[in-house]
Short mmCIF file of C-alpha atoms and ligand atoms in Angstrom, two decimals:
data_model
loop_
_atom_site.label_atom_id
_atom_site.label_comp_id
_atom_site.label_asym_id
_atom_site.label_seq_id
_atom_site.Cartn_x
_atom_site.Cartn_y
_atom_site.Cartn_z
CA UNK A 56 -41.22 63.85 -41.04
CA UNK A 57 -44.21 63.04 -38.89
CA UNK A 58 -45.68 65.40 -36.41
CA UNK A 59 -44.00 65.19 -33.05
CA UNK A 60 -40.67 64.13 -34.46
CA UNK A 61 -37.65 66.16 -35.11
CA UNK A 62 -34.90 65.42 -37.55
CA UNK A 63 -32.40 64.08 -35.09
CA UNK A 64 -29.97 63.02 -37.79
CA UNK A 65 -29.29 66.59 -38.78
CA UNK A 66 -29.19 67.63 -35.16
CA UNK A 67 -26.71 65.03 -34.14
CA UNK A 68 -23.45 66.21 -35.65
CA UNK A 69 -21.97 66.29 -32.18
CA UNK A 70 -22.32 63.73 -29.46
CA UNK A 71 -22.84 60.04 -29.82
CA UNK A 72 -24.39 59.13 -33.14
CA UNK A 73 -27.15 56.56 -33.12
CA UNK A 74 -26.43 55.90 -36.78
CA UNK A 75 -22.90 54.88 -35.85
CA UNK A 76 -24.17 52.76 -33.00
CA UNK A 77 -26.44 50.95 -35.43
CA UNK A 78 -23.57 50.40 -37.85
CA UNK A 79 -21.49 48.91 -35.06
CA UNK A 80 -24.46 46.72 -34.17
CA UNK A 81 -24.63 45.59 -37.80
CA UNK A 82 -20.94 44.75 -37.87
CA UNK A 83 -21.23 42.89 -34.59
CA UNK A 84 -24.26 40.82 -35.52
CA UNK A 85 -23.49 40.09 -39.18
CA UNK A 86 -26.14 40.53 -41.83
CA UNK A 87 -29.18 40.47 -39.58
CA UNK A 88 -29.09 44.17 -38.85
CA UNK A 89 -28.17 45.19 -42.41
CA UNK A 90 -31.72 46.06 -43.43
CA UNK A 91 -32.08 48.19 -40.35
CA UNK A 92 -28.86 50.01 -41.16
CA UNK A 93 -29.94 50.49 -44.77
CA UNK A 94 -33.15 51.98 -43.46
CA UNK A 95 -31.23 54.32 -41.25
CA UNK A 96 -29.08 55.58 -44.11
CA UNK A 97 -32.04 55.86 -46.47
CA UNK A 98 -35.04 58.17 -46.23
CA UNK A 99 -35.11 56.84 -42.81
CA UNK A 100 -37.96 55.15 -41.04
CA UNK A 101 -35.06 54.19 -38.76
CA UNK A 102 -35.25 57.68 -37.28
CA UNK A 103 -38.96 57.61 -36.64
CA UNK A 104 -39.79 58.49 -33.07
CA UNK A 105 -43.30 57.92 -31.78
CA UNK A 106 -45.32 61.13 -31.76
CA UNK A 107 -45.25 61.12 -27.99
CA UNK A 108 -42.31 59.15 -26.58
CA UNK A 109 -43.75 56.01 -25.03
CA UNK A 110 -41.85 55.21 -21.85
CA UNK A 111 -41.06 51.65 -20.86
CA UNK A 112 -43.44 50.91 -18.00
CA UNK A 113 -41.62 50.34 -14.75
CA UNK A 114 -42.02 46.75 -13.50
CA UNK A 115 -42.94 47.93 -9.99
CA UNK A 116 -44.94 51.00 -8.95
CA UNK A 117 -42.77 54.06 -9.45
CA UNK A 118 -41.21 55.43 -6.25
CA UNK A 119 -42.06 58.87 -7.69
CA UNK A 120 -45.43 58.64 -9.45
CA UNK A 121 -45.08 62.11 -11.02
CA UNK A 122 -42.03 60.98 -12.99
CA UNK A 123 -42.66 59.00 -16.19
CA UNK A 124 -39.30 57.32 -16.80
CA UNK A 125 -38.21 54.23 -14.85
CA UNK A 126 -36.13 54.97 -11.75
CA UNK A 127 -33.74 52.04 -11.30
CA UNK A 128 -31.98 52.40 -7.94
CA UNK A 129 -28.59 52.04 -9.64
CA UNK A 130 -29.19 55.22 -11.66
CA UNK A 131 -31.53 57.49 -9.73
CA UNK A 132 -32.46 58.12 -6.07
CA UNK A 133 -36.01 59.34 -5.32
CA UNK A 134 -36.17 62.63 -3.40
CA UNK A 135 -39.77 63.73 -2.90
CA UNK A 136 -41.21 64.58 -6.33
CA UNK A 137 -37.69 64.46 -7.77
CA UNK A 138 -34.94 61.98 -8.63
CA UNK A 139 -31.21 62.45 -8.09
CA UNK A 140 -28.56 61.00 -10.40
CA UNK A 141 -26.27 58.43 -8.75
CA UNK A 142 -22.75 59.70 -9.35
CA UNK A 143 -21.32 56.17 -9.47
CA UNK A 144 -23.50 55.54 -12.55
CA UNK A 145 -21.45 58.15 -14.47
CA UNK A 146 -18.21 56.20 -14.08
CA UNK A 147 -17.19 54.80 -17.46
CA UNK A 148 -19.68 57.01 -19.27
CA UNK A 149 -18.64 59.43 -21.97
CA UNK A 150 -19.00 63.17 -21.77
CA UNK A 151 -22.80 63.23 -21.71
CA UNK A 152 -25.32 62.15 -19.08
CA UNK A 153 -27.59 59.56 -20.70
CA UNK A 154 -31.28 60.49 -20.42
CA UNK A 155 -31.97 57.33 -18.37
CA UNK A 156 -30.00 58.73 -15.42
CA UNK A 157 -30.43 62.49 -15.91
CA UNK A 158 -31.82 63.99 -12.68
CA UNK A 159 -35.44 65.12 -12.63
CA UNK A 160 -36.63 68.14 -10.69
CA UNK A 161 -40.41 68.49 -10.80
CA UNK A 162 -42.19 71.04 -8.65
CA UNK A 163 -45.31 68.91 -9.28
CA UNK A 164 -45.63 66.16 -11.91
CA UNK A 165 -44.65 65.55 -15.52
CA UNK A 166 -47.65 66.57 -17.67
CA UNK A 167 -48.76 64.68 -20.81
CA UNK A 168 -48.77 67.16 -23.68
CA UNK A 169 -50.20 66.58 -27.16
CA UNK A 170 -47.96 68.22 -29.77
CA UNK A 171 -50.84 68.33 -32.25
CA UNK A 172 -52.60 70.97 -30.15
CA UNK A 173 -49.54 72.44 -28.37
CA UNK A 174 -48.89 76.12 -29.05
CA UNK A 175 -46.23 78.56 -27.95
CA UNK A 176 -47.81 81.96 -27.42
CA UNK A 177 -45.52 85.00 -27.26
CA UNK A 178 -47.06 88.18 -25.99
CA UNK A 179 -46.61 91.18 -23.70
CA UNK A 180 -45.74 94.85 -23.68
CA UNK A 181 -42.21 94.12 -24.96
CA UNK A 182 -43.25 92.72 -28.35
CA UNK A 183 -44.82 94.41 -31.40
CA UNK A 184 -47.34 91.63 -32.05
CA UNK A 185 -48.58 88.51 -30.34
CA UNK A 186 -47.65 85.29 -32.14
CA UNK A 187 -48.65 81.68 -31.65
CA UNK A 188 -46.33 78.98 -33.01
CA UNK A 189 -47.05 75.28 -33.53
CA UNK A 190 -44.48 72.52 -33.05
CA UNK A 191 -44.12 72.32 -36.85
CA UNK A 192 -43.43 76.07 -36.97
CA UNK A 193 -40.55 75.49 -34.54
CA UNK A 194 -39.23 72.59 -36.64
CA UNK A 195 -38.96 74.94 -39.63
CA UNK A 196 -36.62 77.37 -37.83
CA UNK A 197 -32.80 77.02 -38.07
CA UNK A 198 -31.67 74.12 -35.89
CA UNK A 199 -28.99 74.72 -33.23
CA UNK A 200 -27.16 72.28 -30.94
CA UNK A 201 -25.35 73.04 -27.68
CA UNK A 202 -23.77 70.78 -25.05
CA UNK A 203 -24.47 72.35 -21.69
CA UNK A 204 -25.23 71.45 -18.06
CA UNK A 205 -28.60 71.78 -16.39
CA UNK A 206 -28.11 71.95 -12.63
CA UNK A 207 -30.53 72.65 -9.80
CA UNK A 208 -29.78 75.76 -7.72
CA UNK A 209 -30.10 73.50 -4.67
CA UNK A 210 -27.63 70.86 -5.88
CA UNK A 211 -25.54 69.63 -2.89
CA UNK A 212 -27.93 71.37 -0.48
CA UNK A 213 -27.57 68.45 1.94
CA UNK A 214 -23.94 69.44 2.55
CA UNK A 215 -25.03 72.67 4.26
CA UNK A 216 -26.15 70.38 7.08
CA UNK A 217 -23.75 67.43 6.87
CA UNK A 218 -20.62 69.52 6.36
CA UNK A 219 -21.31 72.94 7.85
CA UNK A 220 -23.79 71.97 10.58
CA UNK A 221 -26.52 74.32 9.30
CA UNK A 222 -29.19 72.33 7.44
CA UNK A 223 -31.12 74.25 4.79
CA UNK A 224 -34.76 73.86 3.76
CA UNK A 225 -35.64 72.09 0.51
CA UNK A 226 -34.95 68.87 -1.40
CA UNK A 227 -32.01 67.18 0.30
CA UNK A 228 -29.89 66.80 -2.81
CA UNK A 229 -26.40 65.35 -2.68
CA UNK A 230 -24.25 66.37 -5.65
CA UNK A 231 -26.39 64.56 -8.26
CA UNK A 232 -28.81 67.30 -9.29
CA UNK A 233 -26.79 67.99 -12.43
CA UNK A 234 -26.48 66.53 -15.90
CA UNK A 235 -24.82 67.48 -19.18
CA UNK A 236 -26.60 66.76 -22.46
CA UNK A 237 -26.41 67.79 -26.08
CA UNK A 238 -29.52 69.86 -26.51
CA UNK A 239 -31.05 70.48 -29.92
CA UNK A 240 -33.53 73.20 -30.64
CA UNK A 241 -33.95 76.69 -31.99
CA UNK A 242 -32.59 79.96 -30.67
CA UNK A 243 -35.05 81.67 -28.37
CA UNK A 244 -34.00 84.90 -30.12
CA UNK A 245 -35.20 83.51 -33.50
CA UNK A 246 -38.59 82.80 -31.98
CA UNK A 247 -38.82 86.14 -30.16
CA UNK A 248 -37.90 87.89 -33.46
CA UNK A 249 -41.16 86.63 -34.90
CA UNK A 250 -42.98 88.72 -32.32
CA UNK A 251 -40.68 91.72 -32.73
CA UNK A 252 -38.96 92.41 -29.43
CA UNK A 253 -38.89 96.18 -28.83
CA UNK A 254 -35.93 98.17 -27.53
CA UNK A 255 -37.84 98.81 -24.34
CA UNK A 256 -38.20 95.09 -23.56
CA UNK A 257 -36.72 94.24 -20.15
CA UNK A 258 -37.80 90.79 -18.89
CA UNK A 259 -38.79 87.52 -20.54
CA UNK A 260 -40.91 85.00 -18.63
CA UNK A 261 -41.43 81.49 -20.01
CA UNK A 262 -44.45 79.73 -18.48
CA UNK A 263 -44.59 75.96 -17.96
CA UNK A 264 -47.70 73.90 -18.74
CA UNK A 265 -47.38 71.89 -15.52
CA UNK A 266 -50.01 72.31 -12.80
CA UNK A 267 -48.03 75.01 -10.96
CA UNK A 268 -47.20 76.87 -14.18
CA UNK A 269 -43.55 77.22 -13.16
CA UNK A 270 -42.32 80.53 -14.51
CA UNK A 271 -38.98 82.17 -13.86
CA UNK A 272 -38.30 85.51 -15.56
CA UNK A 273 -34.91 86.17 -17.14
CA UNK A 274 -33.50 89.47 -18.43
CA UNK A 275 -33.97 90.07 -22.16
CA UNK A 276 -30.17 90.06 -22.73
CA UNK A 277 -29.93 86.47 -21.46
CA UNK A 278 -33.02 85.47 -23.45
CA UNK A 279 -31.40 86.74 -26.66
CA UNK A 280 -28.01 85.04 -26.05
CA UNK A 281 -26.85 82.76 -28.89
CA UNK A 282 -27.00 79.59 -26.76
CA UNK A 283 -30.32 80.28 -25.02
CA UNK A 284 -32.50 77.72 -26.77
CA UNK A 285 -35.98 76.36 -27.02
CA UNK A 286 -35.02 72.69 -26.84
CA UNK A 287 -36.80 69.87 -28.68
CA UNK A 288 -34.11 67.17 -28.51
CA UNK A 289 -31.80 65.67 -25.88
CA UNK A 290 -28.74 63.61 -26.82
CA UNK A 291 -30.04 63.14 -30.37
CA UNK A 292 -33.51 61.93 -29.39
CA UNK A 293 -36.84 63.63 -28.95
CA UNK A 294 -36.88 65.44 -25.59
CA UNK A 295 -38.31 62.97 -23.02
CA UNK A 296 -41.51 63.88 -21.09
CA UNK A 297 -39.74 64.31 -17.73
CA UNK A 298 -37.26 66.76 -19.25
CA UNK A 299 -39.86 69.02 -20.83
CA UNK A 300 -41.41 67.43 -23.93
CA UNK A 301 -42.32 68.89 -26.29
CA UNK A 302 -40.27 72.06 -25.60
CA UNK A 303 -38.11 73.35 -22.75
CA UNK A 304 -35.80 76.29 -22.28
CA UNK A 305 -32.02 75.99 -22.05
CA UNK A 306 -30.45 78.97 -20.25
CA UNK A 307 -26.75 78.00 -20.06
CA UNK A 308 -24.92 78.67 -16.83
CA UNK A 309 -28.09 79.73 -15.03
CA UNK A 310 -29.76 77.86 -12.18
CA UNK A 311 -32.00 74.95 -13.21
CA UNK A 312 -35.30 76.67 -12.49
CA UNK A 313 -34.75 79.11 -15.36
CA UNK A 314 -34.66 76.16 -17.81
CA UNK A 315 -38.47 76.04 -17.82
CA UNK A 316 -39.88 72.69 -19.00
CA UNK A 317 -43.12 72.13 -20.98
CA UNK A 318 -43.12 75.78 -22.03
CA UNK A 319 -46.40 76.98 -23.54
CA UNK A 320 -46.20 80.74 -23.24
CA UNK A 321 -43.56 83.45 -23.12
CA UNK A 322 -44.28 86.92 -21.81
CA UNK A 323 -41.98 89.77 -22.83
CA UNK A 324 -42.36 92.88 -20.73
CA UNK A 325 -41.08 96.44 -20.55
CA UNK A 326 -41.45 96.34 -16.76
CA UNK A 327 -39.81 93.89 -14.31
CA UNK A 328 -41.64 90.56 -14.14
CA UNK A 329 -42.17 88.80 -10.83
CA UNK A 330 -43.16 85.29 -9.86
CA UNK A 331 -42.57 83.19 -6.76
CA UNK A 332 -39.46 81.86 -8.53
CA UNK A 333 -37.64 85.20 -8.35
CA UNK A 334 -39.17 86.70 -5.19
CA UNK A 335 -39.76 84.21 -2.34
CA UNK A 336 -37.56 81.45 -3.74
CA UNK A 337 -34.30 81.48 -5.69
CA UNK A 338 -32.98 84.38 -3.64
CA UNK A 339 -30.29 84.16 -0.97
CA UNK A 340 -31.76 84.79 2.48
CA UNK A 341 -29.38 84.79 5.42
CA UNK A 342 -27.22 86.95 7.70
CA UNK A 343 -24.50 87.22 5.03
CA UNK A 344 -26.94 88.38 2.36
CA UNK A 345 -28.60 91.62 3.53
CA UNK A 346 -29.70 92.43 -0.03
CA UNK A 347 -31.22 88.95 -0.66
CA UNK A 348 -29.60 88.62 -4.09
CA UNK A 349 -31.34 86.66 -6.83
CA UNK A 350 -29.64 83.41 -7.81
CA UNK A 351 -28.70 83.47 -11.47
CA UNK A 352 -25.40 81.82 -12.48
CA UNK A 353 -24.10 78.59 -11.03
CA UNK A 354 -20.88 78.28 -9.05
CA UNK A 355 -17.90 75.90 -9.40
CA UNK A 356 -18.43 72.36 -8.10
CA UNK A 357 -16.81 68.92 -8.29
CA UNK A 358 -17.97 65.36 -7.73
CA UNK A 359 -16.30 61.97 -7.51
CA UNK A 360 -17.97 59.18 -9.46
CA UNK A 361 -18.49 57.19 -6.27
CA UNK A 362 -21.37 56.56 -3.88
CA UNK A 363 -21.51 59.05 -0.98
CA UNK A 364 -20.12 57.64 1.34
CA UNK A 365 -18.04 55.12 -0.65
CA UNK A 366 -16.26 51.85 0.09
CA UNK A 367 -13.19 50.84 -1.93
CA UNK A 368 -10.63 48.05 -1.94
CA UNK A 369 -7.06 48.68 -0.86
CA UNK A 370 -4.23 49.33 -3.34
CA UNK A 371 -4.08 51.47 -6.46
CA UNK A 372 -7.47 52.99 -7.19
CA UNK A 373 -8.35 55.13 -10.18
CA UNK A 374 -10.56 57.88 -8.84
CA UNK A 375 -12.67 59.59 -11.50
CA UNK A 376 -15.00 62.54 -11.45
CA UNK A 377 -16.18 65.75 -13.06
CA UNK A 378 -15.97 69.45 -12.25
CA UNK A 379 -18.06 72.28 -13.67
CA UNK A 380 -18.78 75.98 -13.58
CA UNK A 381 -21.78 78.05 -14.65
CA UNK A 382 -19.40 80.79 -15.75
CA UNK A 383 -17.07 79.06 -18.19
CA UNK A 384 -14.64 76.16 -18.42
CA UNK A 385 -12.63 74.21 -15.85
CA UNK A 386 -8.88 74.87 -15.94
CA UNK A 387 -7.60 73.05 -12.87
CA UNK A 388 -8.69 70.29 -10.48
CA UNK A 389 -6.78 69.22 -7.33
CA UNK A 390 -7.41 66.42 -4.87
CA UNK A 391 -6.46 66.14 -1.23
CA UNK A 392 -6.76 63.01 0.88
CA UNK A 393 -7.11 63.31 4.66
CA UNK A 394 -5.96 66.94 4.71
CA UNK A 395 -2.78 66.02 2.83
CA UNK A 396 -1.27 68.23 0.13
CA UNK A 397 -3.32 69.23 -2.92
CA UNK A 398 -2.26 67.25 -5.96
CA UNK A 399 -3.40 67.89 -9.54
CA UNK A 400 -5.86 65.54 -11.22
CA UNK A 401 -5.36 64.42 -14.80
CA UNK A 402 -7.78 66.49 -16.90
CA UNK A 403 -9.64 65.13 -19.93
CA UNK A 404 -9.52 67.17 -23.13
CA UNK A 405 -13.17 67.89 -23.63
CA UNK A 406 -14.09 71.09 -21.84
CA UNK A 407 -17.27 72.67 -23.20
CA UNK A 408 -18.27 75.95 -21.63
CA UNK A 409 -20.98 75.78 -18.98
CA UNK A 410 -20.81 71.99 -19.15
CA UNK A 411 -18.11 70.04 -17.26
CA UNK A 412 -14.65 68.48 -17.45
CA UNK A 413 -13.81 64.88 -16.63
CA UNK A 414 -10.70 64.05 -14.60
CA UNK A 415 -8.93 61.13 -12.96
CA UNK A 416 -6.49 60.60 -10.13
CA UNK A 417 -4.45 57.56 -9.05
CA UNK A 418 -4.73 56.90 -5.35
CA UNK A 419 -2.80 54.35 -3.31
CA UNK A 420 -5.60 53.45 -0.94
CA UNK A 421 -4.68 52.21 2.53
CA UNK A 422 -7.21 50.47 4.79
CA UNK A 423 -9.16 52.77 7.09
CA UNK A 424 -11.50 55.74 7.05
CA UNK A 425 -10.59 58.54 4.66
CA UNK A 426 -11.87 61.85 3.44
CA UNK A 427 -11.27 62.91 -0.16
CA UNK A 428 -11.64 66.51 -1.19
CA UNK A 429 -11.75 67.81 -4.77
CA UNK A 430 -11.24 71.47 -5.61
CA UNK A 431 -11.72 72.95 -9.07
CA UNK A 432 -10.95 76.29 -10.68
CA UNK A 433 -12.59 77.84 -13.73
CA UNK A 434 -11.20 80.09 -16.46
CA UNK A 435 -12.56 83.17 -14.67
CA UNK A 436 -10.37 82.40 -11.69
CA UNK A 437 -13.21 81.12 -9.47
CA UNK A 438 -11.94 78.45 -7.05
CA UNK A 439 -14.07 76.32 -4.75
CA UNK A 440 -13.80 77.65 -1.18
CA UNK A 441 -13.59 75.44 1.94
CA UNK A 442 -16.96 76.72 3.18
CA UNK A 443 -19.77 78.94 1.90
CA UNK A 444 -21.99 81.38 3.82
CA UNK A 445 -25.34 79.88 4.83
CA UNK A 446 -28.57 80.74 3.02
CA UNK A 447 -31.95 79.51 4.25
CA UNK A 448 -32.98 77.71 1.09
CA UNK A 449 -29.61 76.09 0.59
CA UNK A 450 -28.70 77.35 -2.88
CA UNK A 451 -25.28 77.41 -4.54
CA UNK A 452 -23.33 75.05 -2.26
CA UNK A 453 -19.99 75.47 -4.03
CA UNK A 454 -17.68 74.60 -1.13
CA UNK A 455 -15.23 71.71 -1.49
CA UNK A 456 -17.14 68.52 -0.63
CA UNK A 457 -15.63 66.17 1.93
CA UNK A 458 -16.23 62.72 0.48
CA UNK A 459 -16.09 59.92 3.07
CA UNK A 460 -14.34 56.79 1.77
CA UNK A 461 -13.79 53.53 3.69
CA UNK A 462 -10.94 51.39 2.39
CA UNK A 463 -11.20 47.69 3.26
N1 MTE B 729 -42.37 73.77 -15.93
C1 MTE B 729 -41.39 73.43 -15.08
N2 MTE B 729 -40.12 73.68 -15.43
C2 MTE B 729 -39.11 73.36 -14.61
C3 MTE B 729 -39.36 72.78 -13.35
C4 MTE B 729 -40.70 72.48 -13.01
O1 MTE B 729 -41.01 71.94 -11.94
N3 MTE B 729 -41.70 72.82 -13.90
N4 MTE B 729 -38.30 72.55 -12.50
C5 MTE B 729 -37.13 73.41 -12.71
C6 MTE B 729 -35.99 73.09 -11.89
S1 MTE B 729 -36.03 73.66 -10.29
C7 MTE B 729 -34.89 72.44 -12.41
S2 MTE B 729 -33.52 72.17 -11.45
C8 MTE B 729 -34.88 71.94 -13.80
C9 MTE B 729 -34.59 70.45 -13.84
O2 MTE B 729 -34.58 69.97 -15.14
P1 MTE B 729 -34.68 68.39 -15.38
O3 MTE B 729 -35.84 67.87 -14.60
O4 MTE B 729 -34.80 68.20 -16.85
O5 MTE B 729 -33.38 67.79 -14.88
O6 MTE B 729 -36.12 72.17 -14.47
C10 MTE B 729 -36.71 73.42 -14.17
N5 MTE B 729 -37.85 73.62 -15.03
MO1 MO B 730 -33.95 73.36 -9.41
#
């Protein structure tokens, strides 16, 4: 294996297999692809990734220069330094969000990082010894895979204004600041073990290598959870630059900011750690929150795989969408059209925890202006409310969205 690659074949026991895709390609195109397939099954130059993933250059200047991947308008909508996934681009997709349309939330810009010199330094009062690991050191640790959502705390923020009449400050996300991927990496606990976490350890703060050094502390219990990972792969490929290459954190169920990208340092402390990402932001400020609670876990949400607002033809329409919860799995989804009765959606079987569940609903669409509402419930009994109390920075908008649909 070359430096900067990871053994995706081993990592890819779940999710869509590229090897299978290539075999289908070989079947479809006759003998031409046979050598390629043989290579893939063999000692495998077919798996070689470039040391640093080389993005396809966008044909026109990028609408968000700090983002490396192309931003086709059919997949992603620019929002300041960020890009929002178009929900209609998920229709017909499988369980996972392909990397080409996975939302990007950058406080500044995607940095270029050389894995040959990259180090992960673990230090602080909560560890017995400071350690510094190379990318190859990480590749030698036991490999773990988890399918989980990453969702921005401010996802659906725009609905505070459009639906409740109280606009909130921050990136005006619709519902597309979420994606589900199969993440491959190593357990953060395996890495922290190397440094010897003491019993007195309290907080763990990963530090990003971007220009703002984004750093959001998490409690040591969450850091040591079995599915809290240092991620090196996304959907069976090397983690792309915009999503944290070479290494990012995965903190399942927790708000996006805790999934620190481009991590280069982790501080473990016996005293509470503070940064702007757990003091002045990512707290709920507002009349209903006198204690300004910290935002940690995500709430239940749902989205239709349609533009917002949408236009549809009349007659029988198959509505599709996804619902998710940061606390578990989705057990029920209901739809209501124009304040009519709630009717159950048909739920798909796959229902990974802290990921999402796909559903569908047959609708006899009549011409005119309509409003479709989707309400989900998770296995902890959390149900989406009709409205949520306002908070100044517009986090955790978990109320039922009112999706405007025009039928022609
Ligand atoms: N280093 C660093 N990590 C970061 C960020 C950032 O700007 N810098 N943004 C955070 C926020 S707010 C979110 S929602 C997620 C988004 O992950 P994505 O861009 O891979 O979708 O990354 C988090 N990790
Ligand atoms: Mo975020």
